[in-house]
Structure formats: C-alpha cells, structure tokens
Amino acid sequence: MSLLVVGLSHRSAPVSVLERAALSADAQIKLLQDTVAAEPAAEAAVLATCNRIELYADVDKFHAGVAELSTLLAQHSGVGLDELTPYLYVHYEDRAVHHFFSVACGLDSMVVGEGQILGQIKDALATAQELHTAGRLLNDLFQQALRVGKRAHSETGIDRAGQSLVTFGLEQLSSGAPVDAWLEGKRALVIGAGSMSSLAAATLARAGVAELVVANRTFDRAERLAALLAEQYGQRPADQDDPDVLARAVPMESVSDELTRADVVVSCTGATGLVLTADLVAGAVEGRTGAPAAERAADSDTDSDTDSVRSGLPLTSVGSEDGCPLDLSAVQQGSAVQGSTGFSVMGEAAVAGMDAATLEQHAAWVDNGTVDRREGRRTPEIDTDAVAALAAAAATLGRVPERRRPEPVVEVPRPLPVLSLLDLAMPRDVDAAVHRLLGVRLVDIESLAEASADAPMAADVDQVRRIVSDEVAAFDAAQRAAHITPTVVALRAMAADVVASEIARLDGRLPGLDDKQRGEITQTVRRVVDKLLHAPTVRVKQLAAEPGGAGYADALRTLFDLEPETVAAVSRADDDSRDDSLRDDSRRDDDGVVFGGLDFGRENFDSNNFESAENRGRA
C-alpha cells in the first residue's frame, strides 16, 4: 500500500472553482465512506479548508487510485470531472508526504506561515478516526505532520514570515494603516462561531474595538464565544481611558439590524448559500447614511466613491470652444465613459480617428486661424507647414501628439467606506455584487489570493523547508522499518511456538524432570533461539529502513516460510491497538486542549485557543 493525495488549492485552481467544489461536513463524511469502500483504497482522510480540498488515501494501485479519487472528488463536490481535472494535482509516496508536511508548516498556505492549518489537520484526523477510515499509515502521517508543524513554528521564525488570514484580510481593509489603530473604537460584527470566526473575534477584541457582536445559527455557541471574549478582553489597563470591550451574542435573525450599527464585519460560516446579500448590505448602508446605497459605475476599477463627486468638478479643456470643428458633446461623453473628469481639445483623445480634412481644420483652429468649412476653401491664415508637420508626426507615431499642455486634472476626494466587510468563507458568505455598492469595502478570498501573490517571504522559510526535508526522510525510514515489523513479530511468534512444542516433546520423553530442571532447559532453549534471531532481525530492520529496503520483508517471509495470513493477523492486531490509543490521545493536544469542541482547558484564554475550535473543514 502507498500514500496518494489528490486535491486542488488556491495554487492550482481559481477561487470560483474552489468555491463550487467546497465540501459540506456531510459531503466530507460521505466522501470518506465511499473512498474506503472503493477497491484501490484501504484508508482515507479529507483536509478541507477555505483554500484547499485534498483527499488522502492508502492505495494499492497508483493509476486506479488516481482515477477513483478524482472521480469521487468530482461526484461529492458537484463539479464535473472534465471541468475539475485541469485543476487537480496528484502527489504519490514520498512527494505526498513532503506536500503534507509543507502544508502543516504553512508553506503552502495563502498566507505563508499561518498556523490555523494545524487545527484543521487535527479536525481532519479526528473525523477520519471517528469514521474508522484512518489506519496505520494515515494515523502516523497526520500525527507526524502535527509534530513537524509545531517544530517549524517553535524552532524557526516562520511566524514572522506569515500571519493569520484574519490579520492579512484586516490589513487589506485598512488600506495600509496599522490594523490596531484602524480598528480602535470601531463596532465589529462577527458572523459564525467556528475556528476562523473565533480567531477573528479574538483579533478584533485585542485590537481594541469598542463593541464586538457575535452572531451564529446556534445561539449557545455564540454566547459561549462572547463570554470567553468578555472574560479575556473585557478589562483594559488602568492607564487607558477607553471603555471596556462589550462582547455580546445575537441570533442570526438580528444580523440585518446589527449591520446598520457595525463598522467592520467578518463572516466565516459553513453555510452553503449567501449569508449577506447585496440587498441586505445596501439596506444596512441606507440605515447608516439615511440615503439609498448607490452603485459604482460598472466599469470602474476604483474602490473609492469618486463617481458621486465628479459632476461638480470643472472640465480640464483649455481655451474657447467657439469655432472648434469637433463634436464636443461626443468627445465629452466618450471621456466620461473612460472615467475622465474632463478632456483637452488639444490632446490626442480629442483628435483620435480624425480624417485628414478635419485634422487640417482642427490644426488651423488650434493656431487661432479661421476655417471655412466649405470644401476646397480655406483662409490664408492657415499655417500649411504646421499642418504638414502634424500630419507627418501622426503618420510616424501612429497618433496625434499633444501640442499644448492640458490643465491639471482636479484631484477627486475619496470618501471613506462606511462599512468594511471581510469574507473568509468558502463558499462565500457575502454576495460579490457588494463590490459595486458605494460606501462599502469588501475583501474576500479571491482578493486575498491576489494580494498574497506579492507578499514577501521571510528568510526563515528556507529553514522550514530543510526541516520538512529531514522529517520526510525520517518518516519514510520509519514507515519502511514499520513495514517489516509484523514479519519480524510473526517470525518470533513462530520461534516461540517451536520452543513450546519441543519443550512439550521433552516432557513426554523425560517425565521425571522436576520443575527447576524443566525451567532451566526451557530458558536455555529460548536464549539460543533469541540469540540466533537477534542479529538477522535487527539487521533486517536497519536494511528495510533504507531506500529500496521494502523487499527485505518478502525475503524474510520466504526464507522462514512464514504464512502471509499470520503476518496479516499480527498487523491487524497491532493496528487495532494503535487506533484505540491514537483515538484517545488525538482528542487532546500537547497542552491538554480539546480541539473537537470549545473546552480549551486553559486558565488564560487567548487567540491561539481558537485555532482548534469546532467547525471542521472551515478555514
């Protein structure tokens, strides 16, 4: 059996495809069950976050495994296989381990170095264990990935290279201003009470928002999160005069009312449909401003409210328009479509596409000449040399050069948005049409992906990559050694049976032996067998741990004529005992924090607690 991963992420697929392929909790469960029921796979686990969907499996055939896992992903995501295939990536054996360890360290995250992925890996493992789809290989893989991720964060400065997706999104909303300063005194609304929403709430509270409201479909969870926030962040240092953070919970039905009061909204739920529609947000803006929410121009590429102030700005044309041979109204209309606040009748925009006769007329008008529009008649004031030079320049450059400098364009004031929205859900919680509403700023997964493409990486990333490479080699060696262990155990069990059989035979031939004599003989025979088996079994484990050592287990079975059923029985018994132990241990992390629920088990609550809260598969 070998490890295979088939998936898609923000690196391989556009956000629109990720959004459509997002798996609900029920879909993840059904996918796991169908995967282990398929012929090529013996184990399966799903890692589903806001920017990745990956299916891990232990398969006996590579090509059949790729085909089966790809088909199952397409079936349960609802995206056709033909459409999904171009965005899928496949990793096998060592490359699959390397990929997963890189994911656990945050190297493959949208924001490099973020730590929330560790909580999501814990949740994925817990789900697979509860459904009994994770066996020896995936249990070992996920447990080791968690250790590698923790090592990367503790031994390097990868935390300095990256930040949480929440902080990164808030930085985009603040447009370069320090997040804490931008958030201080604002009213915030958090929709959802899962891991990412909880982290967002802690980040907002720590930054000093004046009010923090938590809305969730399950009101009890919202209440519990609000109580934790109030307990941790409800008191300010004595030297600060600002009021205490007011954290409270509301049902989802109250979101529309809370939107009219909120300055900042962060949403990350598991909903399959929109939580905030464009009409709902428009109504909230109207409730804030007292005026209907207008839309930006359809082709505007700016996020400021410039359109509302353009009508009162002066045009930038120069000189008098009397006698100009151009259709000025058409020029002005074209300039308005292009987003300009005016035009220059001297510039290339005004004369583009002009025929030769009109060009001559325009040149004469620019030179303060008078033009008789009747064909073949023109006044003697026309400078023929200037017209010829202009025509020659147009032929050479492909355009008419500007002959006079236009007046500077009046700077457009940029009103601040009255409502800032951060959508971290996949599929999205907030209608993308909100982008067009004046007074609203929306940052979602798609815009974060674009912004993070240019984010710098810290030098510590190289050190983390070395850690990943070392850990992959160690994991592979351990797996190869573990592969031969059932064979060694079966060999020793066979030797013990031989010893027991010979001692019983000796008892029949020498019935007069007392217990002391029988014990000495039995111990001597066992020591002989142990010494004979010690060197070959130790050496075969060492050889099996090296690259290409997988064949030593087969050689050992052949040399000692071990029954395959005996080896398989040893392996199954070992897996069952290991699964029970891992299932108990995995419910609690190294600090004793239960990650399947909100029982953080720490006296002092902080934002790190939220990274492993519930809402499985949600990032």
PDB file of N, CA and C in Angstrom, residues 107 112 161 455-461 465:
ATOM      1  N   LEU A 107       3.728  26.382   4.642  1.00  0.00           N
ATOM      2  CA  LEU A 107       4.466  26.785   3.443  1.00  0.00           C
ATOM      3  C   LEU A 107       3.566  26.820   2.214  1.00  0.00           C
ATOM      4  N   VAL A 112       1.749  32.646   3.878  1.00  0.00           N
ATOM      5  CA  VAL A 112       2.813  31.728   4.262  1.00  0.00           C
ATOM      6  C   VAL A 112       3.102  31.838   5.755  1.00  0.00           C
ATOM      7  N   ALA A 161       7.218  35.365   9.142  1.00  0.00           N
ATOM      8  CA  ALA A 161       7.037  35.409   7.688  1.00  0.00           C
ATOM      9  C   ALA A 161       5.575  35.517   7.312  1.00  0.00           C
ATOM     10  N   ALA A 455       3.114  38.943  -1.612  1.00  0.00           N
ATOM     11  CA  ALA A 455       3.581  39.083  -0.234  1.00  0.00           C
ATOM     12  C   ALA A 455       4.994  38.518  -0.102  1.00  0.00           C
ATOM     13  N   PRO A 456       5.897  39.222   0.589  1.00  0.00           N
ATOM     14  CA  PRO A 456       7.269  38.746   0.736  1.00  0.00           C
ATOM     15  C   PRO A 456       7.352  37.547   1.678  1.00  0.00           C
ATOM     16  N   MET A 457       8.336  36.703   1.466  1.00  0.00           N
ATOM     17  CA  MET A 457       8.562  35.542   2.326  1.00  0.00           C
ATOM     18  C   MET A 457       9.802  35.783   3.165  1.00  0.00           C
ATOM     19  N   ALA A 458       9.749  35.379   4.409  1.00  0.00           N
ATOM     20  CA  ALA A 458      10.873  35.584   5.318  1.00  0.00           C
ATOM     21  C   ALA A 458      11.991  34.597   5.021  1.00  0.00           C
ATOM     22  N   ALA A 459      13.201  34.933   5.493  1.00  0.00           N
ATOM     23  CA  ALA A 459      14.341  34.049   5.280  1.00  0.00           C
ATOM     24  C   ALA A 459      14.163  32.733   6.014  1.00  0.00           C
ATOM     25  N   ASP A 460      13.337  32.726   7.077  1.00  0.00           N
ATOM     26  CA  ASP A 460      13.124  31.500   7.852  1.00  0.00           C
ATOM     27  C   ASP A 460      12.431  30.418   7.045  1.00  0.00           C
ATOM     28  N   VAL A 461      11.815  30.781   5.936  1.00  0.00           N
ATOM     29  CA  VAL A 461      11.135  29.784   5.116  1.00  0.00           C
ATOM     30  C   VAL A 461      12.121  28.713   4.635  1.00  0.00           C
ATOM     31  N   ARG A 465      11.881  24.674   5.180  1.00  0.00           N
ATOM     32  CA  ARG A 465      11.968  23.703   4.087  1.00  0.00           C
ATOM     33  C   ARG A 465      12.997  22.614   4.398  1.00  0.00           C
TER      34      ARG A 465
END
